[in-house]
Each structure stands twice: as structure tokens, then as C-alpha cells.
């Protein structure tokens, strides 16, 4: 009976933890900064030259949209450098066709034929692009980005100049089309928010650093201060490490959500989601401590109450409600309370983050998959397994 009492108390503590998340969401919404087309009115007064760089490896399905929507930006002073990084599909062919079709002097296409020794793929490609960049500001993006607005670049530049920001990361809107995307992506996003809260990242007094490589705008002086891509040449998640270096070296780092400016569809299949988020967790957390704490948090806050409810329900169903005794009844009631509180929080979080709130009941499925990806990340960190990304295999800090 004592064991049942402790079990019930632990479940009630978890329920309290979920209840407190409502307050955290309210605070997050109150403090949340968002950039949109309506953030600024009228033309900009300053228009420094911006070099936009996009690295693409085997991106034939996305590259045309990424390039065309960027070239349609209304910012009056930018160049676009696209680096075709050893693609084996039609990426290079598509880029050359767009260049010939448009005859736009702003577009430069670079073809990387081989990976430099001691470098990871994207970092090497971006380094090649930077050598050609003429801008006072550098904007790094991904090949799977789609600009929804013609004002994305101008809005970001104006915000960075107005707020005296050295390194601005404009967070993407996530496109989630398949069922697996809609189940897993919100859980992974929640884990990232838990560790990298924007208000801490944006506070110069806090060591917390975060950036999303889909859109990173930084001054050339900031890029030089952090050592450029040379400083992160063997990092899987170079965006996170560049953000950390920027903060360590006195640069003003700022992350902000966008509303209607641009979107990203990160992954399309379950395999891509698994490999992609395992890589992100491995690169972003970087220590067994953070990976273990995240593993424990997901297990205690999600698996523990659902497993408790299932065990209690089976016991009560097998013995009968009255015959099972008050201990099992208390466990069942406490576990049910946790699930109710959890679902109320998840529904609210999904509404705020733009996910489908009707899929809140699937959060436990996403959490279980996320736990599996965390285990995968821990194995990679321990050197037992390698990260395979875009056709290149990485193990620890080397290319295999």
C-alpha cells in the first residue's frame, strides 16, 4: 500500500508539472517577438549590400523554389550565391537553367566537385560561397526554404539594423504535410524550445545560444569575429555552434519567429525525420548530460503516466474496481489526471505553434519516437554509430 501511495504522489507531482506549463505558455506568448510584413511601414533608409548564400546537395525537388522566391525579394541591394555541393541529381542542371533563363546578374552559381579534407559538407560549401560574397551582411539559408513574402529579406535587414543586432536568426514556419511530420515535428520542436528559450537566447547576459540555419543574417564583422566556417568546419549543427561563438565573442545574437515571411518543409518521410532529428539532437545538445536529461524528462512526463494508467486499467479490469482496492484506484485516478492536464497543455501549445491541435492525443507517440532518436543521438555521441546525411557519413568529428 505504501508503494501505491508513493506511486500516486509521483503521478500528482507530474500532473503539477504539466499544470505549470500553462503558465510557461502564457509567459512565452506574452514575450514572443514576431517579424511579419507589417513590422515596418515605408521603404528602408539603409540598404547595405547583402550576400545571400544557399548550399544545396541533391535538392532537385526544392532548389528552384528556393532560388526563384529569393530572387523575387523586394530588397534593392543583394546578391544570391547558390553552391551546388557535389549533387548527384539534377540540382546543378536546374541552377544553370535558372541562371540562363533569367539572365540576372545578382545570381551566381558555384559547383563544388569534392569535399575538402577535414571539412563537413555544408560548412565546406558555405566557405566556398563566402569567398565570392561582396556584401557587408551575409545571409545564410537552406535549399528547402520557400519565401512566402517578397519582404522577408528587407524586413530582416531593417530589424537587425534598427535593433543593432549582429547575428539574427529568423525562425521558420514549418510545413508539415504527412501524418508522420504532423505527429513528430511538434514534439521535437517542444524539446528544442525547452532547452533554447528565446528570451534567454536574446539576453546578452545569458550564455544560452541558438540559431536556425534556415535563415541566419549576420554582419561581415560578426562572421569574421566568430572565425567564419573555418571555426565550425567539423560540426554537424554549424548554426548552433556559430551562435555559441557569437555570444562568447561579444556579438549580439537574436532569434525571432516569423509570421508569413518564409517556410521550410524539413523532412518528408519517416526515415528522413529519424535521421534528421537524431542529427539535430546529436549536434545541438552535444553532451550526454543534456541528452540524458531530455530522455528522462520525456520518459517521466509522458511515458510514466500513460504506462501507469495502462497498468492500473488492466489491474482494475482484471480484478474489478472494488476488488482491486484503493491503491490501484488512486493510481488510476492520478494517472488519468496527468493525461488530462497534459492534453490541455499540448492542445494549447499546438494552437500557439501552428500545429494541428486535433493531433494532441498523438503526442505520446511522437514522444516515444523522440526518445528513440535521443538514444540514437547518444550512440552517435559515444562513437558507436555514424551520422549519414546527404550521402556523406560522419562519425564523431571526422568524415568516413
Coordinates of C-alpha atoms in Angstrom, one line a residue:
X1 CA 0.0 0.0 0.0
X2 CA 2.9 2.3 0.7
X3 CA 4.3 1.7 -2.7
X4 CA 0.9 2.6 -4.3
X5 CA 0.8 5.8 -2.3
X6 CA 4.3 6.8 -3.4
X7 CA 3.3 5.9 -7.0
X8 CA 0.2 8.1 -6.8
X9 CA 2.2 11.0 -5.2
X10 CA 4.7 10.9 -8.0
X11 CA 2.0 11.0 -10.6
X12 CA 0.4 14.0 -8.8
X13 CA 3.8 15.8 -9.0
X14 CA 3.9 15.1 -12.7
X15 CA 0.4 16.5 -13.0
X16 CA 1.5 19.6 -11.2
X17 CA 4.4 19.9 -13.6
X18 CA 2.1 19.9 -16.6
X19 CA -0.3 22.4 -14.9
X20 CA 2.6 24.8 -14.5
X21 CA 3.3 24.5 -18.2
X22 CA 0.2 26.6 -18.8
X23 CA 1.9 29.5 -17.1
X24 CA 5.0 29.0 -19.1
X25 CA 3.0 29.1 -22.4
X26 CA 1.2 32.3 -21.2
X27 CA 4.6 33.9 -20.4
X28 CA 6.0 32.7 -23.7
X29 CA 3.1 34.2 -25.7
X30 CA 3.4 37.5 -23.8
X31 CA 7.1 37.8 -24.5
X32 CA 7.1 36.3 -28.0
X33 CA 8.6 38.5 -30.7
X34 CA 7.4 38.0 -34.3
X35 CA 8.5 39.6 -37.6
X36 CA 6.0 40.0 -40.4
X37 CA 5.4 42.1 -43.4
X38 CA 3.6 44.7 -41.2
X39 CA 6.5 45.2 -38.8
X40 CA 7.8 48.1 -40.8
X41 CA 6.0 50.8 -42.9
X42 CA 7.5 52.5 -45.8
X43 CA 10.9 52.0 -47.6
X44 CA 14.1 51.4 -45.7
X45 CA 16.5 54.2 -45.2
X46 CA 19.6 52.0 -45.1
X47 CA 20.2 49.3 -47.8
X48 CA 23.7 47.7 -47.3
X49 CA 24.7 45.1 -49.8
X50 CA 23.6 41.7 -48.6
X51 CA 25.1 38.4 -49.9
X52 CA 22.6 35.6 -49.6
X53 CA 24.2 32.1 -49.7
X54 CA 22.3 28.9 -50.2
X55 CA 24.1 25.5 -50.1
X56 CA 22.3 22.6 -52.0
X57 CA 23.1 18.9 -52.2
X58 CA 20.7 16.7 -54.1
X59 CA 17.9 19.2 -53.8
X60 CA 16.3 18.9 -57.2
X61 CA 12.8 18.9 -55.6
X62 CA 13.3 22.2 -53.8
X63 CA 16.1 24.3 -55.3
X64 CA 14.0 26.0 -58.0
X65 CA 11.5 27.3 -55.5
X66 CA 14.2 28.4 -53.0
X67 CA 16.1 30.4 -55.8
X68 CA 13.1 31.9 -57.5
X69 CA 11.4 33.1 -54.4
X70 CA 14.6 34.6 -53.1
X71 CA 15.3 36.4 -56.4
X72 CA 11.8 37.9 -56.1
X73 CA 12.6 39.7 -52.9
X74 CA 12.0 43.5 -52.9
X75 CA 15.2 44.4 -51.1
X76 CA 17.1 46.6 -53.6
X77 CA 20.7 45.6 -52.9
X78 CA 21.5 41.9 -52.7
X79 CA 23.3 39.1 -54.5
X80 CA 22.4 35.4 -54.4
X81 CA 25.2 32.8 -54.3
X82 CA 24.0 29.2 -54.7
X83 CA 26.5 26.5 -54.0
X84 CA 25.8 23.1 -55.7
X85 CA 27.6 20.8 -53.2
X86 CA 28.5 17.6 -55.1
X87 CA 25.0 16.9 -56.1
X88 CA 24.3 13.6 -58.0
X89 CA 20.8 14.6 -59.1
X90 CA 19.6 17.4 -61.3
X91 CA 20.4 20.2 -58.8
X92 CA 23.3 21.7 -60.8
X93 CA 21.4 21.4 -64.1
X94 CA 18.3 23.2 -62.6
X95 CA 20.5 26.0 -61.3
X96 CA 22.2 26.5 -64.6
X97 CA 18.8 26.6 -66.4
X98 CA 17.5 29.3 -64.0
X99 CA 20.7 31.4 -64.5
X100 CA 20.4 31.1 -68.3
X101 CA 16.6 31.8 -68.2
X102 CA 16.7 34.8 -66.0
X103 CA 20.0 36.4 -67.0
X104 CA 20.1 38.0 -63.6
X105 CA 23.4 39.4 -62.6
X106 CA 22.5 39.0 -58.9
X107 CA 22.6 35.2 -59.2
X108 CA 25.9 33.4 -59.0
X109 CA 26.1 29.6 -59.1
X110 CA 29.1 27.7 -57.7
X111 CA 29.7 24.0 -58.3
X112 CA 31.7 22.2 -55.6
X113 CA 33.1 19.0 -57.1
X114 CA 34.8 17.4 -54.0
X115 CA 34.8 17.7 -50.2
X116 CA 37.9 19.3 -48.7
X117 CA 39.7 17.0 -46.2
X118 CA 38.8 17.8 -42.7
X119 CA 35.6 19.6 -43.6
X120 CA 31.9 18.6 -43.3
X121 CA 29.8 19.1 -46.4
X122 CA 27.6 22.2 -45.8
X123 CA 30.3 24.0 -44.0
X124 CA 32.7 23.5 -46.9
X125 CA 30.1 24.6 -49.4
X126 CA 29.3 27.8 -47.5
X127 CA 33.0 28.6 -47.1
X128 CA 33.3 28.4 -50.9
X129 CA 30.4 30.8 -51.3
X130 CA 31.7 33.3 -48.7
X131 CA 34.9 33.6 -50.7
X132 CA 32.8 35.2 -53.5
X133 CA 30.5 37.2 -51.3
X134 CA 30.8 41.0 -51.6
X135 CA 28.2 42.0 -49.1
X136 CA 28.6 43.9 -45.8
X137 CA 26.0 41.5 -44.5
X138 CA 25.8 37.7 -45.1
X139 CA 22.5 35.8 -45.1
X140 CA 22.8 32.0 -44.9
X141 CA 19.8 29.9 -45.9
X142 CA 18.7 26.4 -46.8
X143 CA 17.7 24.9 -50.1
X144 CA 14.3 23.7 -48.7
X145 CA 13.2 27.3 -47.8
X146 CA 10.3 28.9 -49.6
X147 CA 9.9 32.7 -49.3
X148 CA 6.2 33.3 -48.8
X149 CA 6.7 37.1 -48.8
X150 CA 8.7 39.4 -51.1
X151 CA 9.6 41.4 -48.0
X152 CA 11.5 38.7 -46.0
X153 CA 15.0 40.0 -46.6
X154 CA 14.1 43.7 -46.3
X155 CA 12.2 43.1 -43.0
X156 CA 15.1 41.1 -41.5
X157 CA 17.7 43.6 -42.5
X158 CA 15.7 46.6 -41.2
X159 CA 15.1 44.8 -37.9
X160 CA 18.8 43.9 -37.5
X161 CA 19.8 47.5 -38.2
X162 CA 17.1 49.0 -36.0
X163 CA 17.9 46.8 -33.0
X164 CA 21.7 46.8 -33.6
X165 CA 21.8 43.1 -33.9
X166 CA 25.0 41.4 -35.2
X167 CA 23.5 37.9 -35.7
X168 CA 19.8 37.5 -36.4
X169 CA 18.2 34.1 -36.9
X170 CA 14.7 34.3 -38.3
X171 CA 12.9 31.1 -37.2
X172 CA 11.0 29.2 -39.9
X173 CA 7.3 28.3 -40.2
X174 CA 7.3 24.5 -40.5
X175 CA 5.4 22.9 -43.3
X176 CA 4.0 19.6 -42.1
X177 CA 2.1 17.6 -44.8
X178 CA 2.4 13.9 -44.0
X179 CA 1.0 12.3 -40.9
X180 CA 4.4 11.4 -39.5
X181 CA 5.5 15.0 -39.9
X182 CA 2.5 16.3 -38.0
X183 CA 3.0 13.7 -35.2
X184 CA 6.7 14.0 -34.7
X185 CA 7.8 17.5 -35.6
X186 CA 5.8 19.4 -32.9
X187 CA 7.3 17.1 -30.2
X188 CA 10.8 17.7 -31.4
X189 CA 10.1 21.5 -31.6
X190 CA 8.8 21.4 -28.0
X191 CA 12.1 19.7 -26.9
X192 CA 14.2 22.4 -28.6
X193 CA 12.1 25.2 -27.0
X194 CA 12.5 23.7 -23.6
X195 CA 16.3 23.9 -23.9
X196 CA 16.7 27.0 -26.0
X197 CA 14.1 29.5 -24.8
X198 CA 14.2 32.7 -27.0
X199 CA 14.1 35.1 -24.1
X200 CA 17.3 33.5 -22.7
X201 CA 19.0 33.4 -26.1
X202 CA 18.2 37.0 -26.8
X203 CA 19.5 38.1 -23.4
X204 CA 23.2 39.1 -23.7
X205 CA 23.8 38.3 -20.0
X206 CA 22.7 34.6 -20.6
X207 CA 25.1 32.1 -22.1
X208 CA 22.3 30.3 -23.9
X209 CA 22.8 30.4 -27.6
X210 CA 20.7 29.1 -30.5
X211 CA 20.3 29.7 -34.2
X212 CA 18.4 28.0 -37.1
X213 CA 20.4 27.6 -40.3
X214 CA 17.4 28.1 -42.4
X215 CA 17.9 31.9 -42.1
X216 CA 20.9 33.4 -40.4
X217 CA 21.7 37.1 -41.1
X218 CA 24.9 38.4 -39.7
X219 CA 27.2 41.3 -40.3
X220 CA 30.5 40.5 -42.0
X221 CA 32.3 41.7 -38.9
X222 CA 30.4 39.2 -36.8
X223 CA 31.2 36.4 -39.3
X224 CA 34.9 37.3 -39.0
X225 CA 34.7 37.6 -35.2
X226 CA 33.5 34.0 -34.9
X227 CA 36.1 32.7 -37.3
X228 CA 33.7 32.0 -40.2
X229 CA 33.0 28.5 -41.3
X230 CA 36.6 27.6 -40.6
X231 CA 35.7 27.6 -36.9
X232 CA 32.9 25.1 -37.3
X233 CA 34.3 23.0 -40.2
X234 CA 33.7 19.7 -38.4
X235 CA 30.4 20.5 -36.7
X236 CA 27.2 18.8 -37.8
X237 CA 25.0 21.6 -36.5
X238 CA 27.1 24.5 -37.5
X239 CA 24.3 27.0 -36.9
X240 CA 24.2 26.2 -33.1
X241 CA 28.0 26.4 -32.8
X242 CA 28.2 29.7 -34.7
X243 CA 25.5 31.1 -32.4
X244 CA 27.6 30.0 -29.3
X245 CA 30.8 31.5 -30.7
X246 CA 29.0 34.8 -31.5
X247 CA 27.8 35.1 -27.9
X248 CA 31.2 34.1 -26.5
X249 CA 32.8 36.8 -28.5
X250 CA 30.5 39.7 -27.6
X251 CA 28.3 39.7 -30.7
X252 CA 24.6 40.5 -30.2
X253 CA 22.6 37.3 -31.0
X254 CA 18.8 37.4 -31.5
X255 CA 16.3 34.8 -32.6
X256 CA 12.7 35.7 -33.6
X257 CA 9.7 33.9 -35.1
X258 CA 8.4 34.9 -38.4
X259 CA 4.7 35.2 -39.5
X260 CA 4.1 34.7 -43.2
X261 CA 7.6 35.5 -44.3
X262 CA 9.1 32.1 -45.2
X263 CA 8.6 28.4 -44.5
X264 CA 10.5 25.2 -44.5
X265 CA 9.5 21.6 -45.0
X266 CA 12.3 19.9 -43.1
X267 CA 11.6 16.3 -43.9
X268 CA 9.0 14.3 -46.0
X269 CA 9.5 10.6 -44.9
X270 CA 9.8 8.8 -41.5
X271 CA 13.4 7.9 -42.4
X272 CA 14.3 11.5 -43.1
X273 CA 12.7 12.6 -39.9
X274 CA 14.5 10.0 -37.8
X275 CA 17.9 10.7 -39.4
X276 CA 17.4 14.4 -39.4
X277 CA 16.3 14.9 -35.8
X278 CA 18.9 12.3 -34.5
X279 CA 21.5 14.5 -36.2
X280 CA 20.0 17.7 -34.7
X281 CA 19.9 16.3 -31.2
X282 CA 23.4 15.0 -31.5
X283 CA 24.7 18.3 -32.8
X284 CA 22.7 20.7 -30.7
X285 CA 22.9 19.0 -27.3
X286 CA 26.4 17.7 -27.7
X287 CA 26.7 16.2 -24.2
X288 CA 25.4 13.1 -22.6
X289 CA 24.1 15.2 -19.7
X290 CA 21.7 17.1 -21.9
X291 CA 20.7 14.1 -23.9
X292 CA 20.0 12.1 -20.7
X293 CA 18.1 14.9 -19.1
X294 CA 15.9 15.2 -22.2
X295 CA 15.4 11.4 -22.2
X296 CA 14.4 11.5 -18.6
X297 CA 12.1 14.4 -19.0
X298 CA 10.2 12.8 -21.9
X299 CA 10.0 9.5 -20.0
X300 CA 8.8 10.9 -16.7
X301 CA 6.4 13.5 -18.1
X302 CA 4.9 11.3 -20.8
X303 CA 5.6 7.6 -20.7
X304 CA 5.3 7.2 -16.9
X305 CA 1.7 8.5 -16.6
X306 CA 0.4 6.6 -19.7
X307 CA 2.1 3.4 -18.7
X308 CA 0.7 3.8 -15.1
X309 CA -2.8 4.4 -16.5
X310 CA -2.5 1.3 -18.7
X311 CA -1.2 -0.9 -15.9
X312 CA -3.9 0.4 -13.4
X313 CA -6.6 0.0 -16.0
X314 CA -5.6 -3.6 -16.7
X315 CA -5.4 -4.4 -13.0
X316 CA -8.8 -2.9 -12.3
X317 CA -10.3 -4.6 -15.3
X318 CA -8.9 -7.9 -14.3
X319 CA -9.8 -7.7 -10.6
X320 CA -12.8 -5.4 -10.7
X321 CA -12.9 -1.8 -9.4
X322 CA -14.0 -2.8 -5.9
X323 CA -11.8 -5.9 -5.5
X324 CA -8.6 -4.2 -6.7
X325 CA -8.5 -1.9 -3.7
X326 CA -8.0 1.8 -3.1
X327 CA -4.3 1.7 -4.1
X328 CA -5.0 0.9 -7.7
X329 CA -7.9 3.2 -7.8
X330 CA -5.7 6.1 -6.6
X331 CA -3.0 5.3 -9.2
X332 CA -5.6 5.1 -12.0
X333 CA -7.1 8.5 -10.9
X334 CA -3.8 10.2 -10.6
X335 CA -2.6 8.9 -13.9
X336 CA -5.8 10.0 -15.6
X337 CA -5.4 13.4 -14.1
X338 CA -1.9 13.7 -15.6
X339 CA -3.2 12.7 -19.0
X340 CA -6.0 15.3 -18.8
X341 CA -3.5 18.1 -17.8
X342 CA -1.0 17.0 -20.4
X343 CA -3.6 17.1 -23.2
X344 CA -4.8 20.5 -22.2
X345 CA -1.2 21.8 -22.4
X346 CA -0.4 20.1 -25.6
X347 CA -3.6 21.3 -27.3
X348 CA -2.8 24.9 -26.3
X349 CA 0.9 24.6 -27.4
X350 CA -0.2 23.2 -30.7
X351 CA -2.6 26.1 -31.3
X352 CA 0.2 28.6 -30.4
X353 CA 2.8 26.9 -32.5
X354 CA 0.6 26.4 -35.6
X355 CA 0.4 22.6 -35.3
X356 CA -2.9 20.7 -35.7
X357 CA -4.4 20.8 -32.1
X358 CA -6.6 17.8 -33.0
X359 CA -3.4 15.6 -33.1
X360 CA -2.6 16.4 -29.4
X361 CA -3.6 12.8 -28.5
X362 CA -0.7 11.6 -30.7
X363 CA 1.9 13.5 -28.6
X364 CA 2.7 10.3 -26.7
X365 CA 3.5 8.5 -30.0
X366 CA 5.8 11.4 -31.0
X367 CA 7.4 11.4 -27.6
X368 CA 8.2 7.6 -27.8
X369 CA 9.8 8.2 -31.3
X370 CA 11.7 11.2 -29.9
X371 CA 13.1 9.0 -27.1
X372 CA 14.3 6.6 -29.8
X373 CA 16.0 9.5 -31.6
X374 CA 17.7 10.6 -28.4
X375 CA 19.1 7.1 -27.9
X376 CA 20.3 7.2 -31.5
X377 CA 22.0 10.6 -30.7
X378 CA 23.6 9.2 -27.6
X379 CA 25.0 6.3 -29.6
X380 CA 26.4 8.8 -32.2
X381 CA 28.0 10.8 -29.4
X382 CA 29.6 7.7 -28.0
X383 CA 31.0 6.9 -31.4
X384 CA 29.0 3.6 -31.7
X385 CA 27.1 4.8 -34.8
X386 CA 27.7 7.3 -37.5
X387 CA 25.6 10.2 -38.9
X388 CA 24.7 9.8 -42.5
X389 CA 23.5 13.0 -44.1
X390 CA 23.1 13.9 -47.8
X391 CA 25.1 10.9 -48.9
X392 CA 28.1 11.6 -46.6
X393 CA 28.9 9.6 -43.5
X394 CA 30.2 11.4 -40.4
X395 CA 31.5 9.8 -37.2
X396 CA 32.4 11.9 -34.2
X397 CA 34.5 14.7 -35.7
X398 CA 35.6 13.2 -39.0
X399 CA 34.2 12.2 -42.4
X400 CA 34.1 8.4 -43.0

